[in-house]
DNA sequence: TCTTCTGTGCTCACCAC
DNA sequence: GTGGTGAGC
């Protein structure tokens, strides 16, 4: 209930979010900043996104409980399934079997995987992590469709892709447009005085606009809960209408339900989006901000979950945002340096960060594989690099189909040995007509040798590999020539041959053969069942090992001859000397 | 569902050199 | 530009 009262308002200035006088200038300005008094930001989040994607793909009913698995863990659990106590993090419920026992009608879907380095991913009931590689491509594509629809539904440049299933929208511009359309007199300031205050705002009917987070700000008098309507509330209600329309459109067009939060800035929008889920939206009026924040344990807030939050909590014996409100800025600064202002403001719901449009295309593309059974032979590495290359080839091809000029600047290979942190090597990725598996794998192999070649021993175990493209952008001039990039290669392959070969890799029947990149030799491999596949793989790995050994001999010579690259320049610039312990509090920005 | 937590597979931002 | 880290979904 929100009665429209004409009582004189008592301005309390302690509350930063108090109504400030909104003028005609505010309504008519074309320059909307993050300080605009009617600023409204929304955060939209798809409900149980991967699970929703699979429900759409399989055409299952909305009420069907469904989980998405990645190996043996739940990566997404839809809301019907959550009712059975199945959760992503459940410690009392870990196995699919248990989940099925609790919920017999549960649909269980494993994410798509590449089997044995095939050219395209497929769905398997119980893929083997030793031989398969996860593909998240479908979710990225669905995400893109949703973001495109959002971007097309709001003024240009007012939406931001925040993650695979989240987007921010700055509704301020759109809201002002609606206001002027709905109340034309707002464009005519009395006596042409742009700085005169707007008339009293109209009453608002919040019905159907979402969940209003209560304005319970700790005041005892129930009358005090009933705050007067402000122009910012009007702005929120209009944004809520717009948001609701967009959410309905996402649902009817693509079948995805979403939840949204609406508030005066990004931080608060994100925070209130989770107030009520799923398929719902929540509204945080300025009068409700303090009340909503106060009981919140601040260590749940972004960036405060780690050491900084822990340090603050110990220093001030505080747990909630409310506990911290009594700490002055000076005191906070004396203990926590530059971050103090940012923390101080956040605790008060202040966040000036802008909603900024991000290019649709990501700047990097990563294909990675954790190796449950670490590899002990370099040839196995080449096998997995080929698998990763196949995925990158497909994804780059997709991206280029949409944006033809796209090309990555560099290719990077990361490898983790045992429990050490991972090491990487990168190289330019010169333009070729078509990014085939072969071209990418060859570049990856080269990096693989640089990375582990000279240092490979009997005891070397590589437990993780990541191959990625970085600096993906539409191509500018230059670097059209690949001649000499793969020095050892004699024969120049045509694009058609490359495509053909990539397809062969996946689809040949009976007895197959592969052409070795290095020696151009055609090597026969069995094809057919699981058994044959394993044999084929063994042959491939064997052959790769052979080349690797040859290279090793070569590069070992080179290493002793020219130690310019990488011998032990490491040992000098490590730990003690290199890190100035982070300036100020930056060292606290490490989780856990 | 609702004491945010796992490990895996991502993307991005930032830092030192 | 290269290589490493941290943060979040
Ligand atoms: N740590 C992770 N590793 C891999 N994938 C993740 C991880 N966290 C989240 N995802 C994926 C699966 C999720 O469906 C998708 C969106 O994440 P998120 O928004 O946090 O949860 P959700 O969409 O599954 O549920 P909710 O409805 O609560 O938002 O991203």
Coordinates of C-alpha atoms (C1' of nucleotides) and ligand atoms in Angstrom, one line a residue:
Chain A
X1 CA 0.0 0.0 0.0
X2 CA 1.3 3.4 -0.9
X3 CA -1.0 6.3 0.0
X4 CA -0.6 9.5 -1.8
X5 CA -0.1 12.0 1.0
X6 CA 0.2 15.7 0.8
X7 CA 2.0 16.1 4.1
X8 CA 5.1 18.3 4.2
X9 CA 8.2 16.3 3.9
X10 CA 10.8 16.4 6.6
X11 CA 14.1 16.2 4.7
X12 CA 16.6 14.2 6.6
X13 CA 20.0 14.7 5.3
X14 CA 21.8 11.9 6.9
X15 CA 20.4 9.4 4.4
X16 CA 22.4 9.8 1.2
X17 CA 19.5 8.4 -0.8
X18 CA 17.0 11.1 0.2
X19 CA 15.0 12.7 -2.5
X20 CA 16.8 15.6 -4.0
X21 CA 15.0 18.2 -5.9
X22 CA 14.3 17.1 -9.4
X23 CA 14.1 19.9 -11.9
X24 CA 13.0 20.3 -15.5
X25 CA 16.7 20.5 -16.5
X26 CA 17.1 16.9 -15.2
X27 CA 14.2 15.8 -17.3
X28 CA 15.2 17.6 -20.5
X29 CA 19.0 17.0 -20.4
X30 CA 20.6 14.9 -23.0
X31 CA 23.6 14.5 -20.9
X32 CA 22.8 11.6 -18.5
X33 CA 25.5 10.9 -16.0
X34 CA 25.8 8.5 -13.2
X35 CA 24.7 11.3 -10.9
X36 CA 21.4 11.8 -12.5
X37 CA 18.8 12.0 -9.7
X38 CA 16.4 9.7 -11.6
X39 CA 19.1 7.1 -12.5
X40 CA 17.7 3.6 -12.7
X41 CA 19.8 0.6 -13.4
X42 CA 18.6 -3.0 -13.8
X43 CA 20.3 -6.3 -13.6
X44 CA 18.7 -9.2 -15.5
X45 CA 19.8 -12.8 -14.7
X46 CA 18.6 -15.9 -16.4
X47 CA 17.2 -18.5 -14.0
X48 CA 19.5 -21.6 -13.7
X49 CA 20.8 -20.7 -17.0
X50 CA 22.5 -23.9 -18.3
X51 CA 19.6 -26.0 -17.1
X52 CA 17.2 -23.6 -18.9
X53 CA 19.2 -24.0 -22.1
X54 CA 18.9 -27.7 -21.9
X55 CA 15.2 -27.5 -21.2
X56 CA 14.8 -25.4 -24.3
X57 CA 16.9 -27.7 -26.4
X58 CA 15.0 -30.8 -25.3
X59 CA 11.7 -29.1 -25.3
X60 CA 10.9 -30.4 -21.8
X61 CA 8.0 -29.0 -19.7
X62 CA 8.8 -26.0 -17.5
X63 CA 7.9 -27.9 -14.4
X64 CA 10.2 -30.8 -15.1
X65 CA 13.0 -31.0 -12.6
X66 CA 16.3 -31.1 -14.5
X67 CA 20.0 -30.9 -13.6
X68 CA 23.0 -30.3 -15.8
X69 CA 26.1 -32.3 -15.0
X70 CA 29.7 -31.6 -15.7
X71 CA 31.5 -34.9 -15.1
X72 CA 30.2 -35.9 -11.6
X73 CA 29.1 -32.6 -10.3
X74 CA 26.0 -30.5 -10.8
X75 CA 26.7 -27.4 -12.8
X76 CA 23.1 -26.2 -12.9
X77 CA 20.0 -27.2 -11.1
X78 CA 16.6 -25.8 -12.3
X79 CA 14.1 -24.5 -9.7
X80 CA 11.7 -27.5 -9.9
X81 CA 14.7 -29.7 -9.0
X82 CA 15.8 -27.4 -6.2
X83 CA 12.5 -28.1 -4.5
X84 CA 13.7 -31.6 -3.8
X85 CA 16.8 -30.3 -2.0
X86 CA 19.0 -30.9 -5.0
X87 CA 21.5 -28.1 -5.1
X88 CA 24.8 -27.2 -6.8
X89 CA 26.6 -27.1 -3.6
X90 CA 24.8 -29.7 -1.5
X91 CA 27.1 -31.5 0.8
X92 CA 24.5 -34.0 1.9
X93 CA 23.6 -34.8 -1.7
X94 CA 26.4 -35.4 -4.0
X95 CA 25.6 -38.2 -6.4
X96 CA 23.2 -38.4 -9.3
X97 CA 21.9 -41.7 -7.9
X98 CA 20.9 -40.0 -4.7
X99 CA 19.3 -37.1 -6.5
X100 CA 17.3 -39.6 -8.6
X101 CA 16.2 -41.4 -5.5
X102 CA 14.8 -38.2 -4.1
X103 CA 13.3 -37.2 -7.4
X104 CA 12.5 -40.2 -9.7
X105 CA 11.3 -38.0 -12.5
X106 CA 14.6 -35.9 -12.5
X107 CA 16.0 -35.3 -16.0
X108 CA 19.8 -35.6 -15.9
X109 CA 21.7 -34.0 -18.8
X110 CA 25.4 -33.9 -19.2
X111 CA 26.9 -30.9 -21.0
X112 CA 27.9 -31.6 -24.6
X113 CA 31.3 -33.0 -25.1
X114 CA 33.8 -33.6 -27.8
X115 CA 34.5 -37.3 -28.0
X116 CA 38.1 -38.3 -28.7
X117 CA 38.8 -35.1 -30.5
X118 CA 35.9 -35.2 -32.9
X119 CA 35.3 -32.0 -34.9
X120 CA 31.9 -31.4 -33.3
X121 CA 30.5 -31.8 -29.8
X122 CA 27.7 -34.2 -29.0
X123 CA 25.5 -35.3 -26.1
X124 CA 26.6 -38.4 -24.1
X125 CA 24.9 -39.8 -21.0
X126 CA 28.1 -40.6 -19.2
X127 CA 31.1 -39.2 -21.0
X128 CA 34.6 -40.2 -19.8
X129 CA 36.6 -37.3 -18.5
X130 CA 39.7 -39.1 -19.6
X131 CA 38.8 -38.9 -23.2
X132 CA 36.1 -36.3 -23.6
X133 CA 36.3 -32.5 -23.5
X134 CA 33.4 -30.3 -22.4
X135 CA 31.8 -27.9 -24.8
X136 CA 30.0 -24.9 -23.5
X137 CA 29.3 -23.4 -26.9
X138 CA 25.6 -23.9 -27.0
X139 CA 25.2 -21.8 -23.8
X140 CA 27.3 -19.1 -25.3
X141 CA 25.2 -19.0 -28.4
X142 CA 21.9 -18.9 -26.4
X143 CA 23.4 -16.2 -24.2
X144 CA 24.2 -14.2 -27.2
X145 CA 20.7 -14.4 -28.5
X146 CA 19.3 -13.1 -25.2
X147 CA 21.8 -10.3 -25.0
X148 CA 21.1 -9.2 -28.6
X149 CA 17.4 -9.0 -27.8
X150 CA 18.1 -6.9 -24.7
X151 CA 20.4 -4.6 -26.6
X152 CA 17.7 -4.2 -29.3
X153 CA 15.1 -3.4 -26.7
X154 CA 16.8 -0.4 -25.2
X155 CA 18.4 2.8 -26.5
X156 CA 21.8 2.1 -28.1
X157 CA 24.6 1.8 -25.7
X158 CA 22.5 1.4 -22.5
X159 CA 23.0 -2.3 -21.9
X160 CA 26.0 -4.2 -20.7
X161 CA 26.7 -7.9 -21.0
X162 CA 28.0 -8.7 -17.5
X163 CA 28.4 -12.5 -17.7
X164 CA 27.0 -15.4 -19.7
X165 CA 23.6 -15.0 -18.1
X166 CA 23.5 -11.5 -16.8
X167 CA 23.1 -8.0 -18.3
X168 CA 22.9 -4.5 -16.8
X169 CA 20.6 -2.0 -18.3
X170 CA 20.8 1.7 -17.6
X171 CA 17.1 2.7 -18.0
X172 CA 17.5 6.4 -17.2
X173 CA 17.4 7.5 -20.8
X174 CA 14.4 5.3 -21.7
X175 CA 12.6 6.3 -18.5
X176 CA 13.0 10.1 -19.3
X177 CA 11.6 9.4 -22.8
X178 CA 8.5 7.7 -21.3
X179 CA 8.0 10.4 -18.8
X180 CA 8.0 13.1 -21.4
X181 CA 5.6 11.1 -23.6
X182 CA 3.3 10.3 -20.7
X183 CA 3.4 13.8 -19.1
X184 CA 4.0 16.3 -21.9
X185 CA 3.8 19.2 -19.5
X186 CA 7.2 18.1 -18.1
X187 CA 8.8 19.5 -21.2
X188 CA 7.5 22.9 -20.4
X189 CA 9.1 24.5 -17.4
X190 CA 7.1 27.3 -15.8
X191 CA 8.4 30.7 -16.9
X192 CA 11.0 28.8 -18.9
X193 CA 12.9 28.3 -15.7
X194 CA 14.7 25.0 -16.3
X195 CA 15.8 25.0 -12.7
X196 CA 12.4 25.0 -11.1
X197 CA 11.3 21.9 -9.3
X198 CA 9.0 19.4 -10.9
X199 CA 5.4 19.3 -9.7
X200 CA 4.4 16.7 -7.1
X201 CA 4.8 13.2 -8.5
X202 CA 1.7 11.2 -9.4
X203 CA 0.8 8.3 -7.2
X204 CA 2.1 4.9 -8.4
X205 CA 0.3 1.7 -8.8
X206 CA 3.0 -0.9 -8.2
X207 CA 0.7 -3.8 -9.1
X208 CA 2.3 -6.2 -11.5
X209 CA 5.6 -4.3 -11.5
X210 CA 7.5 -6.6 -9.2
X211 CA 8.3 -7.2 -5.6
X212 CA 8.8 -4.0 -3.7
X213 CA 11.6 -4.4 -1.1
X214 CA 10.0 -3.0 2.1
X215 CA 11.2 0.3 3.4
X216 CA 11.9 -1.0 6.8
X217 CA 14.7 1.2 7.9
X218 CA 14.7 0.3 11.5
X219 CA 12.4 3.1 12.6
X220 CA 9.9 1.9 15.2
X221 CA 6.9 4.0 14.1
X222 CA 5.0 2.0 11.5
X223 CA 3.8 5.3 10.0
X224 CA 7.4 6.0 9.2
X225 CA 7.5 3.0 6.8
X226 CA 5.1 4.6 4.6
X227 CA 7.3 6.9 2.6
X228 CA 6.2 9.6 0.3
X229 CA 6.3 8.9 -3.4
X230 CA 9.3 10.5 -5.1
X231 CA 10.1 11.1 -8.8
X232 CA 12.7 8.5 -8.4
X233 CA 10.0 6.0 -7.4
X234 CA 8.2 7.0 -10.5
X235 CA 11.3 6.4 -12.6
X236 CA 11.7 3.0 -10.9
X237 CA 8.1 2.1 -11.7
X238 CA 8.5 3.0 -15.4
X239 CA 11.8 1.1 -15.6
X240 CA 10.0 -1.9 -14.0
X241 CA 7.4 -1.8 -16.7
X242 CA 10.1 -1.7 -19.4
X243 CA 12.0 -4.4 -17.7
X244 CA 8.9 -6.6 -17.4
X245 CA 8.2 -6.2 -21.1
X246 CA 11.7 -7.2 -22.0
X247 CA 11.6 -10.2 -19.7
X248 CA 8.3 -11.3 -21.2
X249 CA 9.8 -11.0 -24.6
X250 CA 12.8 -13.1 -23.7
X251 CA 10.5 -15.8 -22.4
X252 CA 8.1 -15.8 -25.3
X253 CA 10.7 -15.6 -28.0
X254 CA 13.3 -17.9 -26.6
X255 CA 11.7 -19.7 -23.6
X256 CA 14.0 -18.4 -20.9
X257 CA 12.7 -17.1 -17.6
X258 CA 14.7 -14.4 -15.9
X259 CA 14.9 -12.5 -12.7
X260 CA 15.8 -8.8 -12.4
X261 CA 16.6 -6.2 -9.9
X262 CA 15.9 -2.5 -10.3
X263 CA 17.7 0.2 -8.2
X264 CA 19.6 3.4 -8.5
X265 CA 23.0 1.8 -9.4
X266 CA 24.6 -1.4 -10.5
X267 CA 25.6 -2.6 -7.1
X268 CA 22.1 -2.3 -5.7
X269 CA 20.5 -3.7 -8.8
X270 CA 22.6 -6.8 -8.6
X271 CA 22.0 -7.1 -4.9
X272 CA 18.2 -6.9 -5.2
X273 CA 17.9 -9.2 -8.3
X274 CA 18.2 -12.2 -6.0
X275 CA 15.5 -10.9 -3.6
X276 CA 12.9 -13.1 -5.3
X277 CA 13.7 -15.8 -7.8
X278 CA 12.9 -17.3 -10.2
X279 CA 10.9 -15.6 -13.0
X280 CA 10.4 -12.4 -11.0
X281 CA 11.7 -8.9 -10.5
X282 CA 12.4 -6.8 -7.4
X283 CA 12.5 -3.1 -6.9
X284 CA 14.7 -1.3 -4.4
X285 CA 13.4 2.2 -3.7
X286 CA 15.9 4.7 -2.3
X287 CA 14.0 4.7 1.0
X288 CA 14.6 1.0 1.3
X289 CA 18.3 0.9 0.6
X290 CA 19.6 1.3 4.2
X291 CA 17.2 -1.1 5.6
X292 CA 18.0 -3.7 3.0
X293 CA 21.7 -3.3 3.4
X294 CA 22.0 -3.2 7.2
X295 CA 21.4 -6.8 8.1
X296 CA 23.5 -8.1 5.2
X297 CA 26.7 -9.8 6.2
X298 CA 29.2 -7.7 4.3
X299 CA 31.5 -10.6 3.5
X300 CA 28.9 -11.7 1.0
X301 CA 29.4 -8.6 -1.0
X302 CA 31.6 -8.8 -4.1
X303 CA 35.3 -8.3 -3.3
X304 CA 34.6 -8.5 0.4
X305 CA 34.4 -12.2 0.6
X306 CA 38.1 -12.7 0.9
X307 CA 40.9 -11.4 3.0
X308 CA 39.9 -7.8 2.9
X309 CA 36.5 -8.7 4.3
X310 CA 38.1 -10.9 6.9
X311 CA 40.5 -8.2 7.9
X312 CA 37.7 -5.6 8.3
X313 CA 35.6 -8.0 10.2
X314 CA 38.4 -8.7 12.7
X315 CA 39.5 -5.1 13.0
X316 CA 36.1 -3.8 13.9
X317 CA 34.5 -6.9 15.2
X318 CA 31.8 -6.4 12.6
X319 CA 29.7 -8.9 10.6
X320 CA 27.0 -6.9 8.9
X321 CA 26.8 -3.8 6.9
X322 CA 25.0 -2.2 9.8
X323 CA 28.0 -2.9 12.1
X324 CA 30.3 -1.0 9.8
X325 CA 28.1 2.1 9.4
X326 CA 29.3 3.4 12.7
X327 CA 33.0 3.3 11.5
X328 CA 34.1 6.7 10.3
X329 CA 35.8 7.1 6.9
X330 CA 38.9 8.4 8.6
X331 CA 39.2 5.3 10.8
X332 CA 38.6 3.0 7.9
X333 CA 41.2 4.9 5.8
X334 CA 43.8 4.7 8.5
X335 CA 43.5 1.0 8.6
X336 CA 42.7 0.1 5.0
X337 CA 44.1 2.8 2.8
X338 CA 42.7 3.6 -0.6
X339 CA 40.1 0.9 -0.5
X340 CA 38.4 2.6 2.4
X341 CA 36.5 5.1 0.4
X342 CA 35.2 2.5 -1.9
X343 CA 34.1 0.2 1.0
X344 CA 32.7 3.2 2.9
X345 CA 30.5 4.1 0.0
X346 CA 29.5 0.6 -0.9
X347 CA 28.2 0.1 2.7
X348 CA 26.0 3.1 2.1
X349 CA 24.7 1.8 -1.2
X350 CA 26.8 4.3 -3.3
X351 CA 28.2 3.1 -6.5
X352 CA 29.1 5.3 -9.4
X353 CA 30.2 2.7 -11.9
X354 CA 28.7 3.1 -15.3
X355 CA 26.8 0.7 -17.4
X356 CA 29.1 0.4 -20.3
X357 CA 28.4 -1.5 -23.5
X358 CA 30.8 -4.3 -24.3
X359 CA 31.6 -5.4 -27.8
X360 CA 29.5 -8.5 -28.7
X361 CA 32.5 -10.5 -29.6
X362 CA 34.7 -11.6 -26.8
X363 CA 38.3 -10.6 -27.0
X364 CA 39.6 -14.0 -26.1
X365 CA 38.6 -17.7 -26.6
X366 CA 39.8 -20.4 -24.4
X367 CA 39.6 -24.1 -24.7
X368 CA 40.9 -26.0 -21.7
X369 CA 41.1 -29.4 -20.3
X370 CA 42.0 -30.6 -16.8
X371 CA 43.6 -34.0 -17.0
X372 CA 42.3 -36.2 -14.2
X373 CA 45.1 -38.6 -15.1
X374 CA 48.1 -36.3 -15.7
X375 CA 50.0 -37.0 -18.9
X376 CA 53.5 -38.3 -18.7
X377 CA 54.5 -38.3 -22.4
X378 CA 54.8 -35.3 -24.6
X379 CA 52.9 -37.0 -27.4
X380 CA 49.8 -37.1 -25.2
X381 CA 50.1 -33.4 -24.9
X382 CA 50.0 -33.1 -28.6
X383 CA 46.9 -35.2 -28.7
X384 CA 45.1 -33.0 -26.3
X385 CA 46.3 -29.8 -28.0
X386 CA 44.7 -31.2 -31.2
X387 CA 41.4 -31.7 -29.3
X388 CA 41.6 -28.1 -28.0
X389 CA 42.5 -26.9 -31.4
X390 CA 39.4 -28.6 -32.9
X391 CA 37.2 -26.7 -30.5
X392 CA 38.9 -23.4 -31.2
X393 CA 38.7 -24.0 -34.9
X394 CA 34.9 -24.5 -34.6
X395 CA 34.4 -21.5 -32.4
X396 CA 36.6 -19.2 -34.5
X397 CA 34.7 -20.3 -37.6
X398 CA 31.4 -19.5 -35.9
X399 CA 32.6 -16.1 -34.9
X400 CA 33.9 -15.4 -38.3
X401 CA 30.7 -16.5 -39.9
X402 CA 29.0 -13.7 -37.9
X403 CA 31.8 -11.1 -38.1
X404 CA 33.8 -11.9 -41.2
X405 CA 36.9 -9.9 -40.5
X406 CA 37.7 -11.4 -37.1
X407 CA 41.1 -12.8 -36.4
X408 CA 43.0 -13.4 -33.2
X409 CA 46.3 -11.6 -32.6
X410 CA 47.9 -14.3 -30.6
X411 CA 47.7 -17.9 -29.7
X412 CA 48.5 -18.9 -26.1
X413 CA 49.2 -22.3 -24.5
X414 CA 49.1 -22.8 -20.7
X415 CA 50.2 -25.9 -19.1
X416 CA 50.3 -26.9 -15.4
X417 CA 52.9 -29.3 -14.2
X418 CA 51.8 -31.3 -11.2
X419 CA 50.7 -28.9 -8.6
X420 CA 52.9 -26.0 -9.7
X421 CA 51.1 -22.9 -11.0
X422 CA 50.6 -23.0 -14.7
X423 CA 53.1 -21.6 -17.2
X424 CA 52.3 -20.1 -20.6
X425 CA 53.8 -19.4 -24.0
X426 CA 52.3 -17.2 -26.6
X427 CA 53.0 -16.4 -30.3
X428 CA 51.5 -14.2 -32.9
X429 CA 48.8 -16.0 -34.9
X430 CA 49.3 -14.9 -38.5
X431 CA 46.3 -14.7 -40.8
X432 CA 45.4 -17.6 -43.0
X433 CA 42.3 -18.0 -45.2
X434 CA 40.8 -20.5 -42.9
X435 CA 41.5 -21.5 -39.3
X436 CA 41.8 -25.2 -39.6
X437 CA 42.4 -27.7 -36.9
X438 CA 45.8 -28.4 -38.4
X439 CA 46.9 -24.8 -38.5
X440 CA 45.9 -24.2 -34.9
X441 CA 47.3 -27.5 -33.7
X442 CA 50.6 -26.8 -35.4
X443 CA 50.9 -23.5 -33.7
X444 CA 49.9 -25.1 -30.4
X445 CA 52.5 -27.8 -30.8
X446 CA 55.2 -25.3 -31.4
X447 CA 54.3 -23.6 -28.1
X448 CA 54.1 -27.0 -26.4
X449 CA 57.7 -27.6 -27.3
X450 CA 58.8 -24.2 -26.1
X451 CA 56.9 -24.8 -22.9
X452 CA 57.9 -28.3 -21.9
X453 CA 60.3 -29.5 -24.6
X454 CA 63.7 -29.0 -23.1
X455 CA 62.6 -29.7 -19.5
X456 CA 60.7 -32.9 -20.0
X457 CA 61.8 -35.7 -17.7
X458 CA 60.5 -39.1 -16.8
X459 CA 58.8 -37.6 -13.9
X460 CA 57.1 -34.7 -15.6
X461 CA 53.3 -34.8 -15.2
X462 CA 51.1 -32.3 -16.9
X463 CA 47.7 -32.0 -15.2
X464 CA 46.1 -29.2 -17.2
X465 CA 46.3 -27.7 -20.7
X466 CA 44.7 -24.5 -22.0
X467 CA 44.8 -23.3 -25.5
X468 CA 43.5 -19.8 -26.3
X469 CA 43.2 -17.0 -28.8
X470 CA 43.7 -13.5 -27.5
X471 CA 43.2 -10.1 -29.1
X472 CA 40.4 -11.2 -31.3
X473 CA 39.3 -8.3 -33.4
X474 CA 38.4 -7.4 -37.0
X475 CA 41.5 -7.5 -39.0
X476 CA 43.5 -4.5 -40.0
X477 CA 46.0 -4.5 -42.7
X478 CA 49.3 -6.3 -42.8
X479 CA 50.4 -9.8 -41.7
X480 CA 48.5 -11.5 -44.5
X481 CA 51.4 -13.8 -45.1
X482 CA 52.0 -17.1 -43.4
X483 CA 54.9 -18.1 -45.6
X484 CA 57.7 -19.5 -43.5
X485 CA 55.6 -19.5 -40.3
X486 CA 55.7 -23.2 -40.1
X487 CA 59.2 -23.5 -41.3
X488 CA 59.5 -27.3 -41.6
X489 CA 56.4 -27.7 -43.8
X490 CA 57.1 -28.4 -47.4
X491 CA 53.8 -28.6 -49.1
X492 CA 51.4 -25.8 -49.2
X493 CA 47.9 -27.0 -48.6
X494 CA 44.9 -25.4 -50.1
X495 CA 42.0 -24.3 -48.1
X496 CA 39.8 -27.0 -49.5
X497 CA 42.2 -29.7 -48.7
X498 CA 42.4 -28.4 -45.1
X499 CA 38.6 -28.5 -44.7
X500 CA 38.4 -31.9 -46.3
X501 CA 41.1 -33.2 -44.0
X502 CA 39.5 -31.8 -40.9
X503 CA 36.3 -33.5 -41.9
X504 CA 38.1 -36.7 -42.6
X505 CA 39.5 -36.7 -39.1
X506 CA 36.0 -37.0 -37.8
X507 CA 34.0 -38.9 -40.4
X508 CA 36.2 -41.4 -42.2
X509 CA 34.9 -45.0 -42.1
X510 CA 36.5 -48.4 -41.9
X511 CA 40.2 -48.1 -42.1
X512 CA 41.3 -44.6 -42.0
X513 CA 44.5 -42.7 -42.2
X514 CA 45.9 -39.4 -41.1
X515 CA 48.4 -37.2 -42.7
X516 CA 51.2 -36.3 -40.3
X517 CA 51.6 -32.6 -40.1
X518 CA 55.4 -32.9 -39.8
X519 CA 56.5 -35.5 -42.3
X520 CA 53.4 -35.5 -44.6
X521 CA 53.4 -39.2 -44.2
X522 CA 50.0 -40.9 -44.5
X523 CA 49.6 -43.3 -41.6
X524 CA 47.0 -45.9 -41.5
X525 CA 44.7 -46.2 -38.4
X526 CA 41.9 -48.5 -37.6
X527 CA 38.4 -47.1 -37.5
X528 CA 35.1 -48.4 -36.3
X529 CA 34.4 -49.2 -32.6
X530 CA 35.8 -48.1 -29.4
X531 CA 38.6 -50.6 -29.6
X532 CA 39.8 -49.3 -32.9
X533 CA 39.6 -45.7 -31.7
X534 CA 41.9 -46.5 -28.9
X535 CA 44.3 -48.2 -31.2
X536 CA 44.2 -45.3 -33.6
X537 CA 44.9 -42.9 -30.8
X538 CA 47.8 -45.0 -29.6
X539 CA 49.3 -44.9 -33.1
X540 CA 48.9 -41.2 -33.3
X541 CA 50.4 -40.5 -30.0
X542 CA 53.2 -42.9 -30.8
X543 CA 54.0 -41.0 -34.0
X544 CA 53.8 -37.7 -32.2
X545 CA 56.2 -39.0 -29.6
X546 CA 58.6 -39.9 -32.3
X547 CA 58.7 -36.4 -33.7
X548 CA 58.8 -34.9 -30.3
X549 CA 61.9 -36.9 -29.5
X550 CA 63.6 -35.7 -32.7
X551 CA 62.7 -32.1 -31.9
X552 CA 63.9 -32.6 -28.4
X553 CA 67.3 -33.5 -29.6
X554 CA 67.4 -30.5 -31.8
X555 CA 66.1 -28.0 -29.3
X556 CA 68.4 -29.4 -26.6
X557 CA 71.3 -28.4 -28.8
X558 CA 69.8 -25.0 -29.4
X559 CA 69.2 -24.4 -25.7
X560 CA 72.8 -24.9 -24.8
X561 CA 74.0 -22.8 -27.8
X562 CA 71.7 -19.9 -27.2
X563 CA 70.4 -19.5 -23.7
X564 CA 68.7 -16.2 -24.5
X565 CA 65.2 -17.4 -24.0
X566 CA 64.5 -19.1 -20.8
X567 CA 67.2 -21.0 -18.9
X568 CA 67.1 -19.7 -15.3
X569 CA 66.5 -16.0 -15.5
X570 CA 63.6 -17.1 -13.2
X571 CA 65.4 -17.8 -10.0
X572 CA 66.6 -14.2 -9.6
X573 CA 63.4 -12.3 -9.9
X574 CA 61.1 -14.3 -7.7
X575 CA 59.3 -14.0 -4.4
X576 CA 61.2 -11.6 -2.2
X577 CA 62.5 -9.1 -4.6
X578 CA 59.9 -8.9 -7.3
X579 CA 56.7 -8.3 -5.3
X580 CA 56.6 -5.0 -3.4
X581 CA 53.9 -6.6 -1.3
X582 CA 51.2 -4.7 -3.2
X583 CA 50.6 -1.1 -2.5
X584 CA 48.2 -0.2 0.3
X585 CA 45.6 -2.9 0.7
X586 CA 45.9 -4.5 -2.7
X587 CA 47.3 -7.6 -1.2
X588 CA 44.0 -8.3 0.4
X589 CA 42.4 -8.7 -2.9
X590 CA 43.1 -12.4 -2.9
X591 CA 40.3 -14.7 -2.1
X592 CA 40.7 -17.0 0.9
Chain B
dT1 C1' 15.5 -23.7 -3.1
dC2 C1' 16.5 -19.6 0.7
dT3 C1' 23.8 -20.4 6.8
dT4 C1' 27.5 -18.8 -1.1
dC5 C1' 30.0 -23.6 -0.3
dT6 C1' 32.8 -27.8 -5.0
dG7 C1' 35.8 -28.4 -9.2
dT8 C1' 35.9 -27.5 -14.1
dG9 C1' 35.7 -24.5 -18.0
dC10 C1' 35.4 -20.4 -19.0
dT11 C1' 35.9 -14.5 -19.6
dC12 C1' 37.8 -10.3 -18.3
dA13 C1' 40.6 -6.9 -15.8
dC14 C1' 44.8 -5.6 -14.0
dC15 C1' 49.8 -5.8 -12.8
dA16 C1' 55.0 -6.0 -13.5
dC17 C1' 58.4 -5.9 -16.5
Chain C
dG1 C1' 54.0 -7.3 -26.0
dT2 C1' 54.7 -11.3 -22.5
dG3 C1' 53.5 -13.7 -18.6
dG4 C1' 51.2 -14.1 -14.2
dT5 C1' 47.2 -13.4 -10.9
dG6 C1' 42.6 -12.6 -9.1
dA7 C1' 37.7 -12.4 -9.5
dG8 C1' 33.2 -14.1 -10.8
dC9 C1' 29.7 -17.0 -13.4
Ligands
LIG1 N1 31.9 -22.0 -11.0 C1 31.3 -22.2 -12.2 N2 31.9 -23.0 -13.1 C2 31.3 -23.3 -14.2 N3 30.1 -22.8 -14.6 C3 29.5 -22.0 -13.8 C4 30.0 -21.7 -12.5 N4 29.2 -20.9 -11.9 C5 28.1 -20.7 -12.7 N5 28.3 -21.4 -13.9 C6 27.4 -21.5 -15.0 C7 26.2 -22.4 -14.8 C8 25.0 -21.5 -14.5 O1 23.8 -21.9 -15.0 C9 25.4 -20.2 -15.2 C10 24.9 -18.9 -14.5 O2 25.4 -18.9 -13.2 P1 24.5 -18.3 -12.0 O3 23.8 -17.1 -12.5 O4 25.5 -18.1 -10.9 O5 23.5 -19.4 -11.5 P2 22.2 -20.0 -12.2 O6 21.9 -19.2 -13.4 O7 22.5 -21.4 -12.5 O8 21.1 -19.9 -11.1 P3 20.4 -18.7 -10.6 O9 19.0 -18.8 -11.0 O10 20.5 -18.7 -9.1 O11 21.0 -17.4 -11.2 O12 26.9 -20.2 -15.3

